[in-house]
CSV table of C-alpha atoms in Angstrom, one decimal:
chain,number,residue,atom,x,y,z
A,1,GLU,CA,8.2,80.1,-157.2
A,2,THR,CA,5.9,77.9,-158.8
A,3,GLY,CA,4.0,77.6,-162.2
A,4,VAL,CA,5.3,80.0,-165.2
A,5,THR,CA,6.7,83.5,-164.1
A,6,GLN,CA,7.3,86.2,-166.5
A,7,THR,CA,9.4,89.1,-165.8
A,8,PRO,CA,9.2,92.1,-166.2
A,9,ARG,CA,5.2,92.6,-165.6
A,10,HIS,CA,5.0,95.8,-167.3
A,11,LEU,CA,7.6,97.4,-169.5
A,12,VAL,CA,7.4,100.7,-171.9
A,13,MET,CA,10.1,101.0,-174.6
A,14,GLY,CA,11.0,103.8,-177.3
A,15,MET,CA,11.1,102.3,-180.6
A,16,THR,CA,14.8,102.5,-180.6
A,17,ASN,CA,15.4,100.4,-177.7
A,18,LYS,CA,16.3,96.8,-177.0
A,19,LYS,CA,14.8,95.1,-174.1
A,20,SER,CA,14.1,91.5,-173.2
A,21,LEU,CA,11.3,89.6,-172.0
A,22,LYS,CA,12.2,86.5,-169.7
A,23,CYS,CA,9.9,83.2,-168.8
A,24,GLU,CA,10.6,80.6,-166.6
A,25,GLN,CA,8.5,77.3,-165.9
A,26,HIS,CA,8.8,75.3,-162.6
A,27,LEU,CA,6.8,72.4,-163.9
A,28,GLY,CA,9.6,70.1,-165.6
A,29,HIS,CA,7.6,70.5,-168.9
A,30,ASN,CA,9.4,70.2,-172.3
A,31,ALA,CA,7.7,72.7,-174.7
A,32,MET,CA,7.2,76.6,-174.4
A,33,TYR,CA,5.2,79.1,-176.1
A,34,TRP,CA,5.2,82.9,-176.6
A,35,TYR,CA,2.1,84.5,-177.2
A,36,LYS,CA,0.7,87.7,-178.3
A,37,GLN,CA,-2.7,89.2,-176.8
A,38,SER,CA,-4.3,92.5,-178.2
A,39,ALA,CA,-7.8,93.6,-178.9
A,40,LYS,CA,-7.3,92.6,-182.4
A,41,LYS,CA,-5.9,89.3,-182.1
A,42,PRO,CA,-6.9,87.9,-178.5
A,43,LEU,CA,-4.5,84.8,-178.6
A,44,GLU,CA,-1.6,84.8,-181.4
A,45,LEU,CA,0.6,82.0,-181.2
A,46,MET,CA,4.1,83.6,-181.8
A,47,PHE,CA,6.7,80.8,-181.1
A,48,VAL,CA,6.6,77.1,-179.9
A,49,TYR,CA,10.0,75.3,-178.7
A,50,SER,CA,9.7,71.7,-177.7
A,51,LEU,CA,12.8,70.4,-176.1
A,52,GLU,CA,14.9,73.7,-176.7
A,53,GLU,CA,13.8,73.5,-180.4
A,54,ARG,CA,12.1,75.9,-182.3
A,55,VAL,CA,9.4,74.3,-183.9
A,56,GLU,CA,6.9,77.1,-185.1
A,57,ASN,CA,7.4,80.4,-186.1
A,58,ASN,CA,4.3,82.0,-186.9
A,59,SER,CA,4.9,84.7,-189.3
A,60,VAL,CA,6.3,87.0,-186.7
A,61,PRO,CA,8.7,90.0,-187.9
A,62,SER,CA,12.2,89.9,-187.0
A,63,ARG,CA,12.2,92.5,-184.6
A,64,PHE,CA,11.3,89.5,-182.4
A,65,SER,CA,13.9,87.1,-181.5
A,66,PRO,CA,13.1,84.3,-179.3
A,67,GLU,CA,15.8,82.4,-177.3
A,68,CYS,CA,15.3,79.0,-175.5
A,69,PRO,CA,18.5,78.0,-173.8
A,70,ASN,CA,17.2,75.2,-171.6
A,71,SER,CA,14.0,73.5,-171.3
A,72,SER,CA,12.8,75.9,-168.5
A,73,HIS,CA,13.7,79.2,-169.9
A,74,LEU,CA,12.5,81.3,-172.6
A,75,PHE,CA,13.3,84.8,-173.8
A,76,LEU,CA,11.8,87.3,-176.3
A,77,HIS,CA,14.3,89.7,-177.3
A,78,LEU,CA,13.1,93.0,-178.7
A,79,HIS,CA,14.4,95.5,-181.1
A,80,THR,CA,13.2,98.6,-183.1
A,81,LEU,CA,9.5,98.1,-182.2
A,82,GLN,CA,6.8,99.7,-183.6
A,83,PRO,CA,3.7,101.2,-181.6
A,84,GLU,CA,1.5,98.3,-183.3
A,85,ASP,CA,3.5,95.8,-181.1
A,86,SER,CA,2.1,97.1,-178.0
A,87,ALA,CA,0.4,94.2,-176.3
A,88,LEU,CA,0.2,91.5,-173.4
A,89,TYR,CA,3.1,89.0,-174.2
A,90,LEU,CA,2.0,85.8,-172.5
A,91,CYS,CA,4.4,82.8,-172.2
A,92,ALA,CA,3.2,79.3,-171.7
A,93,SER,CA,4.6,75.8,-171.0
A,94,SER,CA,3.0,72.3,-171.5
A,95,GLN,CA,4.5,69.1,-170.7
A,96,ILE,CA,4.7,67.8,-174.2
A,97,LEU,CA,4.0,69.6,-177.6
A,98,THR,CA,0.6,68.6,-178.1
A,99,GLY,CA,-2.7,67.3,-176.9
A,100,VAL,CA,-2.2,68.7,-173.4
A,101,GLU,CA,-3.1,71.5,-171.4
A,102,GLN,CA,-1.1,74.7,-171.3
A,103,TYR,CA,0.0,76.5,-168.2
A,104,PHE,CA,0.5,80.3,-168.8
A,105,GLY,CA,2.4,83.0,-167.1
A,106,PRO,CA,1.0,86.4,-165.7
A,107,GLY,CA,1.9,88.0,-169.0
A,108,THR,CA,4.0,91.0,-169.6
A,109,ARG,CA,2.4,94.3,-170.7
A,110,LEU,CA,4.1,95.9,-173.1
A,111,THR,CA,4.0,99.9,-174.3
A,112,VAL,CA,6.1,100.9,-177.0
A,113,THR,CA,6.3,104.6,-177.4
B,1,GLY,CA,-3.8,75.4,-191.9
B,2,GLU,CA,-6.1,75.1,-188.8
B,3,ASN,CA,-8.7,77.8,-188.6
B,4,VAL,CA,-10.7,78.2,-185.6
B,5,GLU,CA,-14.0,80.4,-185.5
B,6,GLN,CA,-15.9,81.0,-182.5
B,7,HIS,CA,-19.5,82.3,-181.7
B,8,PRO,CA,-20.9,84.4,-180.0
B,9,SER,CA,-18.2,87.1,-179.4
B,10,THR,CA,-20.2,88.3,-176.5
B,11,LEU,CA,-22.7,86.7,-174.4
B,12,SER,CA,-24.7,88.4,-171.6
B,13,VAL,CA,-26.9,86.0,-169.6
B,14,GLN,CA,-28.9,86.4,-166.4
B,15,GLU,CA,-27.5,84.6,-163.5
B,16,GLY,CA,-29.0,81.3,-163.0
B,17,ASP,CA,-29.2,80.8,-167.0
B,18,SER,CA,-27.5,78.4,-169.0
B,19,ALA,CA,-24.7,79.5,-171.6
B,20,VAL,CA,-23.3,77.9,-174.6
B,21,ILE,CA,-20.2,79.3,-176.8
B,22,LYS,CA,-19.7,77.5,-180.2
B,23,CYS,CA,-16.4,76.9,-182.1
B,24,THR,CA,-16.0,75.2,-185.5
B,25,TYR,CA,-12.4,74.1,-186.9
B,26,SER,CA,-11.2,73.3,-190.2
B,27,ASP,CA,-8.6,70.6,-189.9
B,28,SER,CA,-9.9,67.0,-189.5
B,29,ALA,CA,-6.8,65.8,-188.2
B,30,SER,CA,-7.2,67.9,-184.8
B,31,ASN,CA,-8.4,65.5,-182.1
B,32,TYR,CA,-7.4,67.5,-178.8
B,33,PHE,CA,-9.8,70.7,-177.7
B,34,PRO,CA,-9.5,72.5,-174.8
B,35,TRP,CA,-11.2,75.4,-173.4
B,36,TYR,CA,-9.6,78.2,-171.5
B,37,LYS,CA,-11.4,80.9,-169.3
B,38,GLN,CA,-9.6,84.3,-168.7
B,39,GLU,CA,-10.8,86.5,-165.9
B,40,LEU,CA,-10.0,90.2,-166.1
B,41,GLY,CA,-6.3,90.7,-165.6
B,42,LYS,CA,-5.4,87.1,-165.2
B,43,ARG,CA,-3.8,84.6,-167.3
B,44,PRO,CA,-5.8,82.1,-169.4
B,45,GLN,CA,-6.6,78.7,-167.5
B,46,LEU,CA,-7.7,75.3,-168.9
B,47,ILE,CA,-11.4,74.7,-167.6
B,48,ILE,CA,-12.1,71.8,-169.5
B,49,ASP,CA,-11.0,69.6,-173.0
B,50,ILE,CA,-12.1,66.9,-174.8
B,51,ARG,CA,-10.4,64.3,-177.1
B,52,SER,CA,-12.1,63.1,-180.5
B,53,ASN,CA,-12.6,59.6,-179.2
B,54,VAL,CA,-15.2,61.0,-176.6
B,55,GLY,CA,-18.3,63.0,-177.8
B,56,GLU,CA,-19.4,64.9,-174.4
B,57,LYS,CA,-17.6,65.6,-171.1
B,58,LYS,CA,-18.9,67.1,-168.1
B,59,ASP,CA,-17.5,68.7,-165.1
B,60,GLN,CA,-19.9,69.9,-162.5
B,61,ARG,CA,-21.5,73.0,-164.1
B,62,ILE,CA,-19.6,72.7,-167.4
B,63,ALA,CA,-19.7,70.4,-170.3
B,64,VAL,CA,-18.2,70.2,-173.8
B,65,THR,CA,-19.8,68.4,-176.6
B,66,LEU,CA,-18.0,67.4,-179.7
B,67,ASN,CA,-19.2,66.7,-183.6
B,68,LYS,CA,-16.2,65.4,-185.3
B,69,THR,CA,-18.3,64.8,-188.6
B,70,ALA,CA,-19.5,68.4,-188.4
B,71,LYS,CA,-16.0,69.5,-187.0
B,72,HIS,CA,-17.7,71.9,-184.0
B,73,PHE,CA,-17.7,71.8,-180.4
B,74,SER,CA,-19.4,73.2,-178.0
B,75,LEU,CA,-19.0,74.7,-173.9
B,76,HIS,CA,-21.9,74.6,-171.9
B,77,ILE,CA,-22.3,76.4,-168.7
B,78,THR,CA,-25.5,75.7,-166.7
B,79,GLU,CA,-26.5,77.7,-163.4
B,80,THR,CA,-24.3,80.5,-164.2
B,81,GLN,CA,-22.6,82.7,-161.8
B,82,PRO,CA,-21.0,86.0,-161.7
B,83,GLU,CA,-17.8,84.5,-161.3
B,84,ASP,CA,-18.2,82.7,-164.4
B,85,SER,CA,-17.9,86.3,-166.3
B,86,ALA,CA,-14.3,86.1,-168.2
B,87,VAL,CA,-13.2,85.7,-171.8
B,88,TYR,CA,-13.3,82.4,-172.9
B,89,PHE,CA,-11.3,80.8,-175.8
B,90,CYS,CA,-11.6,77.3,-177.4
B,91,ALA,CA,-8.6,75.8,-179.3
B,92,ALA,CA,-7.8,72.9,-181.8
B,93,ASP,CA,-4.6,71.2,-181.2
B,94,ASP,CA,-2.0,70.3,-183.1
B,95,LYS,CA,-1.2,73.6,-183.8
B,96,VAL,CA,-2.5,75.6,-180.8
B,97,ILE,CA,-4.8,77.5,-182.7
B,98,PHE,CA,-7.0,79.9,-180.4
B,99,GLY,CA,-10.6,80.9,-181.5
B,100,PRO,CA,-11.2,85.0,-181.2
B,101,GLY,CA,-12.6,84.7,-177.6
B,102,THR,CA,-16.1,85.2,-176.1
B,103,SER,CA,-16.6,87.7,-173.6
B,104,LEU,CA,-19.5,86.3,-171.1
B,105,SER,CA,-21.0,88.7,-168.7
B,106,VAL,CA,-23.4,87.1,-166.2
B,107,ILE,CA,-25.8,89.7,-164.6
B,108,PRO,CA,-26.9,89.1,-161.1
């Protein structure tokens, strides 16, 4: 695998479930990002990690919990979600934190029932 | 914090015509301005970017212009083709704030 990969590609979960989204980058980058993409807000930054430390938490509800165990992996742990959380969740990575291209993964299409 | 506005939200052009999308930003400290293209069902990909020490940059049919004084920058696509149909997002770095996107349709 090359570039940025995300699993699963599709996820349907109930409001009481707990699930996790996984992102992996094979580019040797030092920064990783989670975005939410929905019709209301096309590309909404959620979290930013630089060298495995969280540097941005963009007022995201606590039902979303990120984890970055190393510079290649990023997780988004989900629990007690709401139907309005249904969206496409995109992961991205970049070589450094600012001023460079971001490489996006294919996204996870999440549906909360 | 940074706020990025983008206009128009939708744009429809005839094949071969030019398309222009404009973005404004609020943080004068921003110095990197990328443009991403997202085709239907695909991931966003960088198509061109510009830094604050440059006023214009071109890459074949696409160009970006930057006016730091007025805090706006624009994407220009010439000789549009059907494969240019996509959603285009501008952004202002440092904080990686994306504009709301422009849906471009090129009519054959």
